[in-house]
Amino acid sequence: MSKVKIAVFVSGGGTNLQALIDAQRSGALHSGGIALVLSSNPNAYALERAKQAGIPTKVCSRKELGSQEEFEAAISAALSEHGIQVIVLAGFMSILSESFTCRWPQRILNVHPSLIPSFCGKGMYGLKVHEAALSKGVKVTGATVHFVNEIPDGGEIVLQKAVDVLPGDTPEILQKRVMEQAEWVLLPNAAELLCNQIIKGEN
Ligand code: GAR
């Protein structure tokens, strides 16, 4: 049975991309294969990780492409060129419009560094999420992998994992713990789950 072709969308360091690459190497991710890494940022270190793993890369910068329509047209062209079936957003910091997301129902996964519906939605990304969790004083946070629809962080939840907040945590320390204990585990598991369902015709 051939593997489901995955595109991973990135914008920054790409540690979640690395977790997917490692899962592919170990066999934990075997129903899908990463066929493309697409970055909204030409300087993202994630591109280096992709190159080291021998995965084709593409840069689509919203700023350089001018309009949202041109940005999404360039993304769609790259996806068709590589025969992509599933998109994984792994720290992708550009917005995708409804006209894009509605063409990929149940086919776009996103990892978010909190337990949705807490600390999510428009403007909540990266360290800001952990700053908000610490200011609220929550004792437990975590990560969520969900399907992407037109509502920011509003699609169906696929997997979640809780992580303790500890005394003395800074946003940076908490971010690292959430990544290590939750994101890097959940994202490959969710990608495998979805790709396996697609192969079996269950999704
Ligand atoms: C991750 O913590 C991811 O959950 C978060 O950005 C970071 C990217 O790190 N995404 C969001 O906040 C999306 N709303 P990475 O580039 O090292 O994977």
Short mmCIF file of C-alpha atoms and ligand atoms in Angstrom, two decimals:
data_model
loop_
_atom_site.label_atom_id
_atom_site.label_comp_id
_atom_site.label_asym_id
_atom_site.label_seq_id
_atom_site.Cartn_x
_atom_site.Cartn_y
_atom_site.Cartn_z
CA MET A 1 0.00 0.00 0.00
CA SER A 2 1.47 3.38 -0.93
CA LYS A 3 1.97 6.00 1.75
CA VAL A 4 -0.19 9.09 2.11
CA LYS A 5 1.76 12.12 0.91
CA ILE A 6 2.17 14.73 3.64
CA ALA A 7 3.18 18.40 3.33
CA VAL A 8 4.47 19.99 6.54
CA PHE A 9 3.99 23.76 6.72
CA VAL A 10 6.53 25.63 8.89
CA SER A 11 7.70 29.15 9.70
CA GLY A 12 10.40 28.82 12.35
CA GLY A 13 12.69 26.43 14.17
CA GLY A 14 10.89 23.31 13.04
CA THR A 15 11.23 21.12 16.13
CA ASN A 16 7.80 19.66 15.41
CA LEU A 17 8.90 18.97 11.84
CA GLN A 18 11.94 17.21 13.34
CA ALA A 19 9.64 15.08 15.51
CA LEU A 20 7.78 14.04 12.34
CA ILE A 21 11.03 13.26 10.50
CA ASP A 22 12.26 11.20 13.49
CA ALA A 23 8.92 9.35 13.67
CA GLN A 24 9.23 8.54 9.97
CA ARG A 25 12.75 7.19 10.54
CA SER A 26 11.73 5.08 13.54
CA GLY A 27 8.66 3.71 11.75
CA ALA A 28 6.21 5.29 14.21
CA LEU A 29 4.93 7.27 11.23
CA HIS A 30 4.60 4.65 8.48
CA SER A 31 1.20 5.22 6.85
CA GLY A 32 2.32 8.63 5.57
CA GLY A 33 5.54 10.08 4.19
CA ILE A 34 6.68 13.70 4.23
CA ALA A 35 6.80 14.67 0.56
CA LEU A 36 7.17 18.45 0.94
CA VAL A 37 8.15 21.05 3.55
CA LEU A 38 6.62 24.44 2.79
CA SER A 39 7.81 27.50 4.67
CA SER A 40 6.25 30.97 4.89
CA ASN A 41 9.66 32.26 5.98
CA PRO A 42 12.72 31.97 3.72
CA ASN A 43 15.03 32.01 6.76
CA ALA A 44 13.28 29.32 8.80
CA TYR A 45 15.70 26.80 10.29
CA ALA A 46 13.03 24.20 9.55
CA LEU A 47 14.12 24.41 5.87
CA GLU A 48 17.61 23.27 6.91
CA ARG A 49 16.12 20.32 8.81
CA ALA A 50 14.14 19.34 5.68
CA LYS A 51 17.22 19.59 3.45
CA GLN A 52 19.24 17.45 5.86
CA ALA A 53 16.50 14.83 5.68
CA GLY A 54 16.41 14.99 1.87
CA ILE A 55 12.84 16.33 1.74
CA PRO A 56 11.88 18.79 -1.06
CA THR A 57 11.23 22.34 0.16
CA LYS A 58 9.26 25.32 -1.07
CA VAL A 59 9.12 28.89 0.24
CA CYS A 60 5.83 30.81 -0.08
CA SER A 61 6.11 34.18 1.61
CA ARG A 62 2.84 36.07 2.08
CA LYS A 63 4.80 39.35 2.05
CA GLU A 64 6.63 38.62 -1.20
CA LEU A 65 3.60 37.16 -2.98
CA GLY A 66 1.56 40.32 -2.37
CA SER A 67 -2.00 39.16 -1.74
CA GLN A 68 -3.63 36.34 0.20
CA GLU A 69 -4.99 34.99 -3.12
CA GLU A 70 -1.52 34.84 -4.71
CA PHE A 71 -0.05 33.36 -1.54
CA GLU A 72 -2.64 30.57 -1.47
CA ALA A 73 -2.42 30.03 -5.25
CA ALA A 74 1.35 29.45 -4.89
CA ILE A 75 0.75 27.04 -2.00
CA SER A 76 -1.93 25.15 -3.95
CA ALA A 77 0.36 24.85 -6.99
CA ALA A 78 3.13 23.35 -4.84
CA LEU A 79 0.69 20.92 -3.24
CA SER A 80 -0.58 19.70 -6.63
CA GLU A 81 2.94 19.43 -8.01
CA HIS A 82 3.87 17.06 -5.16
CA GLY A 83 0.55 15.16 -5.09
CA ILE A 84 -0.07 16.11 -1.47
CA GLN A 85 -3.01 14.49 0.37
CA VAL A 86 -2.54 15.72 3.95
CA ILE A 87 -1.22 19.02 5.34
CA VAL A 88 0.38 19.28 8.78
CA LEU A 89 0.78 22.78 10.22
CA ALA A 90 3.84 22.62 12.49
CA GLY A 91 4.44 26.14 13.76
CA PHE A 92 3.05 27.73 10.56
CA MET A 93 2.49 31.39 11.42
CA SER A 94 0.53 32.56 8.34
CA ILE A 95 -3.25 32.60 8.15
CA LEU A 96 -5.03 30.35 5.65
CA SER A 97 -8.36 31.68 4.40
CA GLU A 98 -11.68 29.87 4.42
CA SER A 99 -11.51 29.42 0.64
CA PHE A 100 -8.30 27.41 1.19
CA THR A 101 -9.28 25.43 4.30
CA CYS A 102 -12.70 24.45 2.90
CA ARG A 103 -10.93 22.63 0.06
CA TRP A 104 -9.13 20.41 2.62
CA PRO A 105 -11.83 19.17 5.02
CA GLN A 106 -10.37 16.75 7.63
CA ARG A 107 -7.08 16.94 5.78
CA ILE A 108 -5.23 19.74 7.64
CA LEU A 109 -3.81 19.07 11.12
CA ASN A 110 -2.45 21.79 13.40
CA VAL A 111 -0.53 21.56 16.66
CA HIS A 112 -1.36 24.23 19.23
CA PRO A 113 0.58 24.63 22.51
CA SER A 114 -2.36 24.68 24.96
CA LEU A 115 -5.38 22.62 25.91
CA ILE A 116 -7.97 24.07 23.50
CA PRO A 117 -10.37 25.85 24.21
CA SER A 118 -7.98 27.58 26.64
CA PHE A 119 -5.44 30.11 25.36
CA CYS A 120 -6.22 29.82 21.66
CA GLY A 121 -7.75 31.74 18.78
CA LYS A 122 -6.65 34.83 16.87
CA GLY A 123 -3.28 36.25 18.00
CA MET A 124 -2.51 33.29 20.28
CA TYR A 125 0.63 31.61 19.04
CA GLY A 126 4.10 30.61 20.17
CA LEU A 127 5.33 32.09 23.47
CA LYS A 128 2.21 34.28 23.82
CA VAL A 129 0.22 31.14 24.63
CA HIS A 130 2.54 30.23 27.50
CA GLU A 131 2.65 33.85 28.76
CA ALA A 132 -1.16 33.81 28.91
CA ALA A 133 -1.24 30.47 30.73
CA LEU A 134 1.28 31.71 33.32
CA SER A 135 -0.57 35.03 33.86
CA LYS A 136 -3.79 33.13 34.43
CA GLY A 137 -2.04 30.93 36.97
CA VAL A 138 -3.23 27.61 35.55
CA LYS A 139 -1.56 24.58 37.12
CA VAL A 140 -2.00 22.35 34.08
CA THR A 141 -1.57 23.22 30.41
CA GLY A 142 -0.64 21.04 27.43
CA ALA A 143 -0.98 20.72 23.69
CA THR A 144 -3.73 19.96 21.20
CA VAL A 145 -3.71 18.57 17.68
CA HIS A 146 -6.87 19.51 15.81
CA PHE A 147 -8.28 19.65 12.31
CA VAL A 148 -8.12 23.08 10.71
CA ASN A 149 -11.26 24.82 9.52
CA GLU A 150 -12.19 28.49 8.98
CA ILE A 151 -12.22 29.27 12.72
CA PRO A 152 -8.74 29.88 14.22
CA ASP A 153 -8.01 26.86 16.47
CA GLY A 154 -11.72 25.95 16.12
CA GLY A 155 -11.65 22.64 14.23
CA GLU A 156 -12.36 19.20 15.66
CA ILE A 157 -9.91 18.07 18.33
CA VAL A 158 -7.91 14.95 17.41
CA LEU A 159 -5.50 14.46 20.35
CA GLN A 160 -4.65 16.32 23.56
CA LYS A 161 -2.08 15.85 26.29
CA ALA A 162 -1.81 17.64 29.63
CA VAL A 163 1.48 19.01 31.02
CA ASP A 164 2.10 20.34 34.55
CA VAL A 165 2.95 23.99 35.14
CA LEU A 166 5.66 24.12 37.82
CA PRO A 167 6.65 26.84 40.30
CA GLY A 168 9.23 29.18 38.80
CA ASP A 169 8.24 28.46 35.18
CA THR A 170 9.03 31.15 32.62
CA PRO A 171 7.23 31.15 29.24
CA GLU A 172 10.38 29.69 27.68
CA ILE A 173 10.73 26.88 30.24
CA LEU A 174 7.03 26.02 29.94
CA GLN A 175 7.18 26.10 26.13
CA LYS A 176 10.04 23.59 26.17
CA ARG A 177 8.23 21.24 28.58
CA VAL A 178 5.02 21.37 26.52
CA MET A 179 6.98 20.61 23.36
CA GLU A 180 8.95 17.72 24.88
CA GLN A 181 6.11 16.10 26.79
CA ALA A 182 3.18 16.81 24.49
CA GLU A 183 3.70 18.35 21.02
CA TRP A 184 6.51 16.10 19.78
CA VAL A 185 4.53 13.03 20.88
CA LEU A 186 1.06 14.09 19.74
CA LEU A 187 1.84 15.43 16.30
CA PRO A 188 3.45 12.28 14.82
CA ASN A 189 0.74 10.15 16.49
CA ALA A 190 -2.04 12.28 14.98
CA ALA A 191 -0.39 12.25 11.54
CA GLU A 192 -0.10 8.44 11.67
CA LEU A 193 -3.71 8.10 12.86
CA LEU A 194 -5.08 10.25 10.03
CA CYS A 195 -2.92 8.69 7.29
CA ASN A 196 -3.84 5.21 8.49
CA GLN A 197 -7.54 6.08 8.41
CA ILE A 198 -7.15 7.44 4.87
CA ILE A 199 -5.41 4.26 3.69
CA LYS A 200 -8.17 2.14 5.25
CA GLY A 201 -10.87 4.35 3.69
CA GLU A 202 -12.13 5.30 7.15
CA ASN A 203 -11.65 9.05 6.72
C1 GAR B 1 5.13 25.20 18.57
O1 GAR B 1 5.12 25.35 19.97
C2 GAR B 1 3.71 25.18 18.04
O2 GAR B 1 2.83 24.52 18.88
C3 GAR B 1 3.40 26.65 17.98
O3 GAR B 1 4.59 27.23 17.49
C4 GAR B 1 5.70 26.46 17.91
C5 GAR B 1 6.56 26.12 16.69
O4 GAR B 1 7.76 25.49 17.05
N1 GAR B 1 2.27 26.89 17.14
C6 GAR B 1 1.31 27.79 17.43
O5 GAR B 1 1.37 28.55 18.38
C7 GAR B 1 0.15 27.82 16.44
N2 GAR B 1 -0.94 28.57 16.98
P1 GAR B 1 8.63 24.65 16.01
O6 GAR B 1 8.87 25.52 14.77
O7 GAR B 1 9.90 24.37 16.75
O8 GAR B 1 7.88 23.39 15.68
#
